[in-house]
């Protein structure tokens, strides 16, 4: 009997193969005033050139209500992302970002082929027909990543013994990606916090929603 594919199970198996028990890292991300930031991307990279497993879980960014959903996606390098159009109108997706340049002509439904994101970096998506549509794809080399929830919290499981560099990024942040180092020596939970300065919103602009 063929078992169903379970990305979470695959990730757990990869952690086991990595040769260490998993430890929980909790990261709180807020703006400079202390307000929790949702949709911040937190990434944990092993220091010292330690090889990390590849967990290529497919992503999906749908078009619904003339929006890309979710607003922010994070995937490991080499992963595929599909773009189903659930609107009644056609969309034309494009990206001019150096990490992934592509152009998907007008289409509806699920006829567009998935895109493979083979280079780490930030990819900003738009629609040639609907200028207000925008989405962000953060492509990272590490398999240890998460997005913050509404409370600004991200929880990531990593091998418990090791030194790591933890970075935090938000699509509205002003300045370079924030970075901290952490050494995990046991399976006991560890915690970090980041405060990210944000760009002032454009006058009259609506905040994007997801």
PDB file of N, CA and C in Angstrom, residues 2 5 8 11 17 25 32 66-67 76 99 104 118 123 133 143 147 152 169 174 178 189 193 199 206:
ATOM      1  N   UNK A   2       0.609   2.178  -0.851  1.00  0.00           N
ATOM      2  CA  UNK A   2       1.397   3.394  -0.962  1.00  0.00           C
ATOM      3  C   UNK A   2       0.956   4.390   0.101  1.00  0.00           C
ATOM      4  N   UNK A   5       2.136  11.197   0.954  1.00  0.00           N
ATOM      5  CA  UNK A   5       3.302  12.043   1.169  1.00  0.00           C
ATOM      6  C   UNK A   5       3.008  13.041   2.274  1.00  0.00           C
ATOM      7  N   UNK A   8       5.819  17.111   6.699  1.00  0.00           N
ATOM      8  CA  UNK A   8       6.293  17.207   8.084  1.00  0.00           C
ATOM      9  C   UNK A   8       7.057  15.951   8.481  1.00  0.00           C
ATOM     10  N   UNK A  11      10.466  16.026   6.865  1.00  0.00           N
ATOM     11  CA  UNK A  11      11.365  16.939   7.575  1.00  0.00           C
ATOM     12  C   UNK A  11      11.916  16.287   8.830  1.00  0.00           C
ATOM     13  N   UNK A  17      18.323  12.014  10.255  1.00  0.00           N
ATOM     14  CA  UNK A  17      19.483  11.655   9.459  1.00  0.00           C
ATOM     15  C   UNK A  17      20.631  12.625   9.682  1.00  0.00           C
ATOM     16  N   UNK A  25      13.437  26.237  18.867  1.00  0.00           N
ATOM     17  CA  UNK A  25      13.858  27.624  18.923  1.00  0.00           C
ATOM     18  C   UNK A  25      12.640  28.507  18.683  1.00  0.00           C
ATOM     19  N   UNK A  32      10.103  48.405  15.757  1.00  0.00           N
ATOM     20  CA  UNK A  32      10.934  49.159  16.699  1.00  0.00           C
ATOM     21  C   UNK A  32      10.149  49.674  17.890  1.00  0.00           C
ATOM     22  N   UNK A  66      -8.424  39.051  -6.408  1.00  0.00           N
ATOM     23  CA  UNK A  66      -7.423  39.957  -6.982  1.00  0.00           C
ATOM     24  C   UNK A  66      -6.264  40.181  -6.011  1.00  0.00           C
ATOM     25  N   UNK A  67      -5.868  39.113  -5.308  1.00  0.00           N
ATOM     26  CA  UNK A  67      -4.723  39.125  -4.414  1.00  0.00           C
ATOM     27  C   UNK A  67      -3.934  37.838  -4.595  1.00  0.00           C
ATOM     28  N   UNK A  76      12.687  26.372   0.489  1.00  0.00           N
ATOM     29  CA  UNK A  76      14.103  26.048   0.349  1.00  0.00           C
ATOM     30  C   UNK A  76      14.490  26.066  -1.124  1.00  0.00           C
ATOM     31  N   UNK A  99      16.852  36.854  -8.363  1.00  0.00           N
ATOM     32  CA  UNK A  99      16.823  35.472  -7.875  1.00  0.00           C
ATOM     33  C   UNK A  99      15.910  34.578  -8.702  1.00  0.00           C
ATOM     34  N   UNK A 104       4.606  34.454 -16.693  1.00  0.00           N
ATOM     35  CA  UNK A 104       3.538  33.510 -17.006  1.00  0.00           C
ATOM     36  C   UNK A 104       2.392  34.276 -17.642  1.00  0.00           C
ATOM     37  N   UNK A 118      15.467  28.153  -7.999  1.00  0.00           N
ATOM     38  CA  UNK A 118      16.758  27.489  -7.853  1.00  0.00           C
ATOM     39  C   UNK A 118      17.842  28.364  -7.233  1.00  0.00           C
ATOM     40  N   UNK A 123      12.217  37.148  -4.121  1.00  0.00           N
ATOM     41  CA  UNK A 123      11.518  37.247  -5.404  1.00  0.00           C
ATOM     42  C   UNK A 123      10.203  37.986  -5.158  1.00  0.00           C
ATOM     43  N   UNK A 133      -1.583  43.922  -7.177  1.00  0.00           N
ATOM     44  CA  UNK A 133      -1.271  42.582  -6.701  1.00  0.00           C
ATOM     45  C   UNK A 133       0.239  42.441  -6.484  1.00  0.00           C
ATOM     46  N   UNK A 143      16.980  24.408   5.487  1.00  0.00           N
ATOM     47  CA  UNK A 143      15.661  23.779   5.649  1.00  0.00           C
ATOM     48  C   UNK A 143      14.969  24.216   6.936  1.00  0.00           C
ATOM     49  N   UNK A 147       7.588  31.309   9.241  1.00  0.00           N
ATOM     50  CA  UNK A 147       7.017  32.653   9.243  1.00  0.00           C
ATOM     51  C   UNK A 147       6.409  32.921  10.613  1.00  0.00           C
ATOM     52  N   UNK A 152       3.572  37.506  16.133  1.00  0.00           N
ATOM     53  CA  UNK A 152       4.967  37.784  15.828  1.00  0.00           C
ATOM     54  C   UNK A 152       5.923  36.692  16.239  1.00  0.00           C
ATOM     55  N   UNK A 169      13.651  38.699   8.590  1.00  0.00           N
ATOM     56  CA  UNK A 169      13.364  39.621   7.487  1.00  0.00           C
ATOM     57  C   UNK A 169      11.860  39.863   7.426  1.00  0.00           C
ATOM     58  N   UNK A 174      13.116  48.294   7.047  1.00  0.00           N
ATOM     59  CA  UNK A 174      13.999  49.334   6.532  1.00  0.00           C
ATOM     60  C   UNK A 174      15.422  48.986   6.942  1.00  0.00           C
ATOM     61  N   UNK A 178      18.218  41.433   9.736  1.00  0.00           N
ATOM     62  CA  UNK A 178      18.734  41.347  11.103  1.00  0.00           C
ATOM     63  C   UNK A 178      19.313  39.958  11.356  1.00  0.00           C
ATOM     64  N   UNK A 189      14.201  24.174  25.204  1.00  0.00           N
ATOM     65  CA  UNK A 189      13.780  25.272  24.331  1.00  0.00           C
ATOM     66  C   UNK A 189      14.679  26.496  24.499  1.00  0.00           C
ATOM     67  N   UNK A 193      14.823  37.218  20.257  1.00  0.00           N
ATOM     68  CA  UNK A 193      13.880  38.259  19.852  1.00  0.00           C
ATOM     69  C   UNK A 193      14.570  39.233  18.904  1.00  0.00           C
ATOM     70  N   UNK A 199       9.816  50.638   7.131  1.00  0.00           N
ATOM     71  CA  UNK A 199       9.697  51.815   6.272  1.00  0.00           C
ATOM     72  C   UNK A 199       8.375  52.523   6.556  1.00  0.00           C
ATOM     73  N   UNK A 206      -2.914  51.581   1.063  1.00  0.00           N
ATOM     74  CA  UNK A 206      -3.535  50.571   1.910  1.00  0.00           C
ATOM     75  C   UNK A 206      -2.493  49.525   2.248  1.00  0.00           C
TER      76      UNK A 206
END
